[in-house]
PDB file of C-alpha atoms in Angstrom:
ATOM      1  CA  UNK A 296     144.461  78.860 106.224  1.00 50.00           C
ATOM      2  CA  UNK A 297     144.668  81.783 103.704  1.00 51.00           C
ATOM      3  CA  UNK A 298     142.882  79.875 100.972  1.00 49.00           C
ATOM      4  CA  UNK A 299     140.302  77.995 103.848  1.00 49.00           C
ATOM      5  CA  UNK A 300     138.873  81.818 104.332  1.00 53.00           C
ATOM      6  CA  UNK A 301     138.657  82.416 100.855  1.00 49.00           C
ATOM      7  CA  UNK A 302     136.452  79.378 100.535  1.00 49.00           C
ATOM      8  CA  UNK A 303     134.485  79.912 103.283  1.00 45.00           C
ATOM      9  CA  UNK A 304     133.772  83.918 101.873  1.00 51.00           C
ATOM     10  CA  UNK A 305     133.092  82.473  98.294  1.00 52.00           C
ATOM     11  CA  UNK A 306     130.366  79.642  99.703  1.00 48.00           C
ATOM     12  CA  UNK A 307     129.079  82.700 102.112  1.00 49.00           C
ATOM     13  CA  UNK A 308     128.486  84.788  99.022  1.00 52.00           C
ATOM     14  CA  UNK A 309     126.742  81.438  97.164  1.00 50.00           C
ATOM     15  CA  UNK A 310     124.468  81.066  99.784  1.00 47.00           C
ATOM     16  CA  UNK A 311     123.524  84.655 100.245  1.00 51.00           C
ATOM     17  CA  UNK A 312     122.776  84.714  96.360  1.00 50.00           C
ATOM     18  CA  UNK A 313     120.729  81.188  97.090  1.00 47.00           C
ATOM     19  CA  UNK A 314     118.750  82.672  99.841  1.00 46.00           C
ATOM     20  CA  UNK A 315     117.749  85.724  98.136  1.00 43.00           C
ATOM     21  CA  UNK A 316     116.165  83.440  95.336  1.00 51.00           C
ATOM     22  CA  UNK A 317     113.763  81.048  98.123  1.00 73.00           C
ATOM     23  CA  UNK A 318     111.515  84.130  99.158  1.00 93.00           C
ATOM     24  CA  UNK A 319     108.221  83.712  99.177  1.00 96.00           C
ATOM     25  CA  UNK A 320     105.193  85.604 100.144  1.00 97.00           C
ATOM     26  CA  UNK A 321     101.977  84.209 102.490  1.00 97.00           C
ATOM     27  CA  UNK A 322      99.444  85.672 104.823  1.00 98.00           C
ATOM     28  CA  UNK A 323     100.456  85.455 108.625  1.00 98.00           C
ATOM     29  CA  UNK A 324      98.315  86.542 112.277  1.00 98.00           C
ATOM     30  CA  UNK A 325      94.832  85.744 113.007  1.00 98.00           C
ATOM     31  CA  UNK A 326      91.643  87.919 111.899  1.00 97.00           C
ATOM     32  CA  UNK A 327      90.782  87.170 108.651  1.00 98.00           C
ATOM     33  CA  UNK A 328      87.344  86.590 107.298  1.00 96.00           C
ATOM     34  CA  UNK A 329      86.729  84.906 103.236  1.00 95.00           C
ATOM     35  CA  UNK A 330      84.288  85.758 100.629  1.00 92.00           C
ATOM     36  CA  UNK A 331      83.693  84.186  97.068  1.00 92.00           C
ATOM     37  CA  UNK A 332      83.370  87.180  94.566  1.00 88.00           C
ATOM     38  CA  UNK A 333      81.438  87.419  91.186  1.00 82.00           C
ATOM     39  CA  UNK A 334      81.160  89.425  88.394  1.00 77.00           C
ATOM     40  CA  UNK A 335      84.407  91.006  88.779  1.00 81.00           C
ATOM     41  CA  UNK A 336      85.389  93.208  85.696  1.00 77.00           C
ATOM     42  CA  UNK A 337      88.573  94.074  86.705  1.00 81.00           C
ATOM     43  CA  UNK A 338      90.195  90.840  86.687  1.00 80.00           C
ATOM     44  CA  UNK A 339      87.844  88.316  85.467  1.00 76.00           C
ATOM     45  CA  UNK A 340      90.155  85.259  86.263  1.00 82.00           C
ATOM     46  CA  UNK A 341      89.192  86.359  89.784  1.00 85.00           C
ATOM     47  CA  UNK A 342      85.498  85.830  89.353  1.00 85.00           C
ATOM     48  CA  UNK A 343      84.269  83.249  91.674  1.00 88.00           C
ATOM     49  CA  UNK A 344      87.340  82.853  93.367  1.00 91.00           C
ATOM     50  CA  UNK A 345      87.576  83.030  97.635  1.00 93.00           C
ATOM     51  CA  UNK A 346      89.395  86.113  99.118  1.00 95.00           C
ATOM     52  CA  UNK A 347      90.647  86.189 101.901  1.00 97.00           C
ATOM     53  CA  UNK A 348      90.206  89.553 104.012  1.00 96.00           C
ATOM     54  CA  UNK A 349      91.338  91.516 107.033  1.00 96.00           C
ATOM     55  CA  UNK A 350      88.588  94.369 108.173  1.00 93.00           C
ATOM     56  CA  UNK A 351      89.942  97.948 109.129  1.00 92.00           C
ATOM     57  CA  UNK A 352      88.975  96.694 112.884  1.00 93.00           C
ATOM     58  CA  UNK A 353      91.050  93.441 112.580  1.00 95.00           C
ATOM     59  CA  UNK A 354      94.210  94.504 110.399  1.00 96.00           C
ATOM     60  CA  UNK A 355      97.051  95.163 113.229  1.00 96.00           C
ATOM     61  CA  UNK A 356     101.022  94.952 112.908  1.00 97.00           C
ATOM     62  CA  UNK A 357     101.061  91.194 112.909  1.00 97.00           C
ATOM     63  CA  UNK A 358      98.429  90.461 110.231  1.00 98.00           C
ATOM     64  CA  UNK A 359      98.896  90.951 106.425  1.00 98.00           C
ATOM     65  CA  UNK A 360     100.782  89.532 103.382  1.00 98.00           C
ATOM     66  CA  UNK A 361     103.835  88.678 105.048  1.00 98.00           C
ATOM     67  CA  UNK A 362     107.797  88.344 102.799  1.00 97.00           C
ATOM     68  CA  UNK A 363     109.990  85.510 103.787  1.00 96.00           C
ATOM     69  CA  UNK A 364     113.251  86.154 103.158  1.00 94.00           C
ATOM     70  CA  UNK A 365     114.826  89.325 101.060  1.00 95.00           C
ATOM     71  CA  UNK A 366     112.992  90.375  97.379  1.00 95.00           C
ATOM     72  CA  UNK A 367     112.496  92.773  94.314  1.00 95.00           C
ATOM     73  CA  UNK A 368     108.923  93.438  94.663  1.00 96.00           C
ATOM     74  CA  UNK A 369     107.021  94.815  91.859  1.00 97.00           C
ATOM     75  CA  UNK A 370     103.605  96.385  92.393  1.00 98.00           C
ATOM     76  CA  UNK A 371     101.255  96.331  89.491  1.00 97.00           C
ATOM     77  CA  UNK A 372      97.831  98.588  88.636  1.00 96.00           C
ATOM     78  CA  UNK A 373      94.859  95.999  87.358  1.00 94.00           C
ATOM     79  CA  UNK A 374      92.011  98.377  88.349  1.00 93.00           C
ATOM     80  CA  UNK A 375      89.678 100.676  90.576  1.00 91.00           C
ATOM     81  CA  UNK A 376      85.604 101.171  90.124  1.00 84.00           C
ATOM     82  CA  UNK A 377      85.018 103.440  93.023  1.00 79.00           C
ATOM     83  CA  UNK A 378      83.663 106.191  93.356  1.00 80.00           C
ATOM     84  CA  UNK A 379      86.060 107.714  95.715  1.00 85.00           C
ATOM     85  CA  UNK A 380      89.497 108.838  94.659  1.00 89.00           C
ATOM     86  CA  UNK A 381      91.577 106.085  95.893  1.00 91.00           C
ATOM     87  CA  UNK A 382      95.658 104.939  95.608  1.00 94.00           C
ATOM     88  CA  UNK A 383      98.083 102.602  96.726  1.00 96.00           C
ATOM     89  CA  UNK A 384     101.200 104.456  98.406  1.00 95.00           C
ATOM     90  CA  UNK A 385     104.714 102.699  99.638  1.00 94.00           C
ATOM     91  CA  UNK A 386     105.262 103.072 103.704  1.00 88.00           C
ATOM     92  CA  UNK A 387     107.895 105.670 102.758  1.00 81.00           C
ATOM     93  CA  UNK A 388     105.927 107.014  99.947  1.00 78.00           C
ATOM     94  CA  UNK A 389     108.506 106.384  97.584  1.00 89.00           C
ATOM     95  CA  UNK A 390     105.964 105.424  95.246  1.00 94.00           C
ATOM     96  CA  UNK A 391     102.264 105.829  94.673  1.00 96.00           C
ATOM     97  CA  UNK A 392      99.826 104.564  92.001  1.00 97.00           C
ATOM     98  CA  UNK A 393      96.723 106.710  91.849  1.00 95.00           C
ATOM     99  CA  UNK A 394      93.250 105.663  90.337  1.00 92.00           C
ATOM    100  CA  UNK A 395      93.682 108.183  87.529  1.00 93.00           C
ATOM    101  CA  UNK A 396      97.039 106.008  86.230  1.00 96.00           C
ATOM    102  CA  UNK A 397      97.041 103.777  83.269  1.00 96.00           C
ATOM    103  CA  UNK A 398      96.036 100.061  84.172  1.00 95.00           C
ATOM    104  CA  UNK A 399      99.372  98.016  84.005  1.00 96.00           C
ATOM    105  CA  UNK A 400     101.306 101.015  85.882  1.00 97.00           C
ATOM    106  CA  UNK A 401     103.921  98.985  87.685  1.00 97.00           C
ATOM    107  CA  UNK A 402     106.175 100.858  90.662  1.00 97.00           C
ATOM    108  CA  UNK A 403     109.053  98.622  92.651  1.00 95.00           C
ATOM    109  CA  UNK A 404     110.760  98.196  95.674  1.00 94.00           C
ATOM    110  CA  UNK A 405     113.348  96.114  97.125  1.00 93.00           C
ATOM    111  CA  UNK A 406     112.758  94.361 100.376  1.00 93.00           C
ATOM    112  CA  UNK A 407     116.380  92.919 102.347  1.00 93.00           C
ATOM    113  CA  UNK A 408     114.954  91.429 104.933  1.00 93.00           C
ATOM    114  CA  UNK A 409     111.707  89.246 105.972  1.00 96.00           C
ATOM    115  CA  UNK A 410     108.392  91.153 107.234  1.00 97.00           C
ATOM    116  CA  UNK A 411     105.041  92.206 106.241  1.00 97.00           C
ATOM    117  CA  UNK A 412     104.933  94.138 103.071  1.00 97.00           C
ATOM    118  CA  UNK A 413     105.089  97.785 103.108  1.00 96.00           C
ATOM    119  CA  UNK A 414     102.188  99.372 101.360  1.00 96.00           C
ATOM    120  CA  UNK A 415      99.093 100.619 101.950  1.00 96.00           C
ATOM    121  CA  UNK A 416      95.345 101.665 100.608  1.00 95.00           C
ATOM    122  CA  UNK A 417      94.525 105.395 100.643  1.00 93.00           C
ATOM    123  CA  UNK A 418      91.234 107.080 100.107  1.00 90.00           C
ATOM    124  CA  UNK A 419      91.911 110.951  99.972  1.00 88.00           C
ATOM    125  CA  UNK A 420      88.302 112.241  98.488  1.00 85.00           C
ATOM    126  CA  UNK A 421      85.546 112.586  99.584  1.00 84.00           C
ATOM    127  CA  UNK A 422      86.890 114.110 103.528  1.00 87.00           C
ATOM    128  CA  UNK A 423      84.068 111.918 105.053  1.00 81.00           C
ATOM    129  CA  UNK A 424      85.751 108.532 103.425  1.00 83.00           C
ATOM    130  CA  UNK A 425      88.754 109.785 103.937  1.00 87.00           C
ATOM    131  CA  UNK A 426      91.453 106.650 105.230  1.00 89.00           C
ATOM    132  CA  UNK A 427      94.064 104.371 105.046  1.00 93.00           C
ATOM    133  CA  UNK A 428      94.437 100.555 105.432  1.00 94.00           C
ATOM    134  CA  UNK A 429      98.161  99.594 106.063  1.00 95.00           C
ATOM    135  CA  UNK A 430      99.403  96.212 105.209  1.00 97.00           C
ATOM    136  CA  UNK A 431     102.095  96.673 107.578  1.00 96.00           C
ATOM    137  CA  UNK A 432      99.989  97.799 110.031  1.00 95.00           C
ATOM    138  CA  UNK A 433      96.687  98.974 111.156  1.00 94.00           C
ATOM    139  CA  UNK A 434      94.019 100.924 109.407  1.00 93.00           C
ATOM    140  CA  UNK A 435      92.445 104.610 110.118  1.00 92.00           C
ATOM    141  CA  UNK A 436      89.758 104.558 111.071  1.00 88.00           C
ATOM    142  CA  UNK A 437      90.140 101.600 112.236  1.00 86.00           C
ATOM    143  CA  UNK A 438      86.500 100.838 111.010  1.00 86.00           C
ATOM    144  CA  UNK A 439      84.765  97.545 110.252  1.00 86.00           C
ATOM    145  CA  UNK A 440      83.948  98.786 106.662  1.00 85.00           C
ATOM    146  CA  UNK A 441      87.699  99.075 105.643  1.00 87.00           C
ATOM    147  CA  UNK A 442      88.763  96.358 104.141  1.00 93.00           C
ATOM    148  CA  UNK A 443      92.042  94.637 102.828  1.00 95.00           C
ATOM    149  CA  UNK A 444      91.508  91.431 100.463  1.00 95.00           C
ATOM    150  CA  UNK A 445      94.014  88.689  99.322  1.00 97.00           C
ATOM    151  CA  UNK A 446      94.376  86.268  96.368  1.00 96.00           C
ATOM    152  CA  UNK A 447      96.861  84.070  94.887  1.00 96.00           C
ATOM    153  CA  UNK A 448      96.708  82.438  92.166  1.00 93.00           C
ATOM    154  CA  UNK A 449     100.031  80.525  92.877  1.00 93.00           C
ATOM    155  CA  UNK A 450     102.321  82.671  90.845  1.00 94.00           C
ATOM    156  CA  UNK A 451     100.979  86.096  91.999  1.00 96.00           C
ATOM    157  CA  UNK A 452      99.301  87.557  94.724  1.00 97.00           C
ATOM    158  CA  UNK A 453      96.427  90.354  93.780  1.00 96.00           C
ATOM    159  CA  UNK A 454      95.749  92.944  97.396  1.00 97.00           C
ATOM    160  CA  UNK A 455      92.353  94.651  96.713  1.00 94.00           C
ATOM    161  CA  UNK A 456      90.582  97.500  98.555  1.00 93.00           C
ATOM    162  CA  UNK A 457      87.466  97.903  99.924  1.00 89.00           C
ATOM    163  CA  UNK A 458      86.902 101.775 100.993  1.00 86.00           C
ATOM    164  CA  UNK A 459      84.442 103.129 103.744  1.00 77.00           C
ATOM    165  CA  UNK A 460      82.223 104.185 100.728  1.00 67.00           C
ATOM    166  CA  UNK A 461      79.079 101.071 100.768  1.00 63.00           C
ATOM    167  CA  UNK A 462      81.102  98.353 102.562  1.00 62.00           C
ATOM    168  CA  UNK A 463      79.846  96.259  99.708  1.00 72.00           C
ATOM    169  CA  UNK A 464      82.706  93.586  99.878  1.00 83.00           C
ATOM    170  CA  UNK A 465      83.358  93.725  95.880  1.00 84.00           C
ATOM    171  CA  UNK A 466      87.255  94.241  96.538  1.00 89.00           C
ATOM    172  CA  UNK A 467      87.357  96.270  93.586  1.00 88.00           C
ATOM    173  CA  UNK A 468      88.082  99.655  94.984  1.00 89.00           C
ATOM    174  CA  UNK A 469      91.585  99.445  94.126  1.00 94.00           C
ATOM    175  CA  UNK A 470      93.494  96.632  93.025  1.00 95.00           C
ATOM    176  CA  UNK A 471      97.035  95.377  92.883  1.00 96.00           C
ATOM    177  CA  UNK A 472      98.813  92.086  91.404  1.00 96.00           C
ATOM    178  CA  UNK A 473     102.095  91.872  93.654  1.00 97.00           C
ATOM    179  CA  UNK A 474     105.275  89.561  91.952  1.00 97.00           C
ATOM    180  CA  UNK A 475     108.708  88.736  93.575  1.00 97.00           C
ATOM    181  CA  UNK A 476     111.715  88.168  92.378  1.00 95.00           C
ATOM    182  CA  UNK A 477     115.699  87.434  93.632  1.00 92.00           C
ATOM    183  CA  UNK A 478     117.359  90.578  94.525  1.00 88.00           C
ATOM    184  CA  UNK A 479     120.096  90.891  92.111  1.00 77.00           C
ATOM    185  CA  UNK A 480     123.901  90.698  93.290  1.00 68.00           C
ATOM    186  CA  UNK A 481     125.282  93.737  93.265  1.00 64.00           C
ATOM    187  CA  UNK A 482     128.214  94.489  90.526  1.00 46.00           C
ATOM    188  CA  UNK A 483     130.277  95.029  93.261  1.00 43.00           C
ATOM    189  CA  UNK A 484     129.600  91.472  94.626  1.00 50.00           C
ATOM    190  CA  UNK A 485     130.512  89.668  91.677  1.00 51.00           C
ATOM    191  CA  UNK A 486     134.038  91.870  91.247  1.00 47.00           C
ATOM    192  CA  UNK A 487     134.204  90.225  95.026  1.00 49.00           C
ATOM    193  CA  UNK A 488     134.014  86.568  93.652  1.00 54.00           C
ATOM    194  CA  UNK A 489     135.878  86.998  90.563  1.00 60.00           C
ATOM    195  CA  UNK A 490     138.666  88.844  92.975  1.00 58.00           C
ATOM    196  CA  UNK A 491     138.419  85.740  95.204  1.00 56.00           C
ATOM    197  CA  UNK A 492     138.802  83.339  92.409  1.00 59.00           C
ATOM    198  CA  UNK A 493     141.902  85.273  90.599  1.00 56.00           C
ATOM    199  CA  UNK A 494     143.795  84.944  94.439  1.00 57.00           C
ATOM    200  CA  UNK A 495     143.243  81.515  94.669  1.00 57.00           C
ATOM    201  CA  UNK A 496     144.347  80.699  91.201  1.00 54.00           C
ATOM    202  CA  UNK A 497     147.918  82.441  91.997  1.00 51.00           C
ATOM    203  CA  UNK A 498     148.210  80.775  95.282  1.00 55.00           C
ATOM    204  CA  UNK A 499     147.629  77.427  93.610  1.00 59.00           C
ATOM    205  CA  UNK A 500     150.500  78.537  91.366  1.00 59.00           C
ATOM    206  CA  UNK A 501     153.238  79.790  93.551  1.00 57.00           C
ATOM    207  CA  UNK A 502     152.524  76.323  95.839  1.00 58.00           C
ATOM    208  CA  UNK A 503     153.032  74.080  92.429  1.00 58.00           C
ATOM    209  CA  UNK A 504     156.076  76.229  91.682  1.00 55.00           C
TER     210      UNK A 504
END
């Protein structure tokens, strides 16, 4: 019975290690509008491409780009033409990448269980544009002229920002290419299995014996 736990804990740990590596990310709720966009500098693999878009008056808790399952999520700077002074902060503001960092500034964040992401789109100057558009929830102001576009092109998803500024729909306010990847097993977990396997061994020993 012993050794029947032992296997059960060892396939438990397997499949935990299994499910961590299936996550995937994809846009979920109702509210979304599309636009094809051109003459995009900031990531010109982008240009003429469809993104999809949540306004400041549609984006609520149940809208957004939505993780399946538990990740590593790493947040990556591609670009900002505004004229406001815009950034991208965590829920928690455990990280935040500002317009003023180097393109390629990457911040990450580990995600254990399914929901929408956590992250949002700030504008802090000028006080009239001042706002924020939340991915995991709603924007303030909740205006029309907010807005919060998505892309993927398969591997990665890009999030771009439209501020309250022109309401031009360029999406290139602030921009962010989003990647997952398996959360890692802790070192503790693996001293589990190897612990498991060294118990078993013995057992199978002292039966033979």
């Amino acid at each position: 019975m012993k050794l029947k736990n032992l296997a059960v804990a060892t396939a438990a740990a397997a499949l935990l290690a299994t499910g961590a590596s299936a996550a995937s990310l994809s846009l979920i709720g109702s509210g979304y509008a599309s636009q094809t966009i051109s003459n995009y500098d900031l990531a010109p693999d982008l240009n003429g491409k469809t993104v999809t878009f949540l306004t400041g008056a549609a984006k609520n808790t149940t809208n957004g780009l939505y993780l399946d399952g538990a990740a590593k999520i790493t947040y990556t700077f591609i670009g900002s033409e505004a004229g406001n002074l815009n950034y991208s902060a965590s829920a928690s503001n455990s990280w935040s990448i500002f317009e003023t960092d180097a393109i390629g500034t990457t911040r990450m964040s580990t995600q254990l269980s399914s929901g929408l992401l956590k992250f949002s789109f700030e504008t802090d100057e000028p006080v009239v544009n001042q706002g924020e558009i939340r991915n995991h929830g709603v924007a303030v102001p909740n205006s029309p002229d907010f807005a919060i576009g998505y892309y993927t092109d398969g591997t990665s998803w890009y999030a771009m920002f439209d501020d309250l500024a022109q309401n031009d729909r360029d999406f290139d306010d602030f921009v962010l290419r989003i990647d997952i990847a398996p959360v890692p097993i802790p070192a503790a977990g693996f001293l589990l299995l190897g612990g498991l396997g060294a118990m078993g061994a013995v057992a199978r020993r002292r039966k033979k014996s």
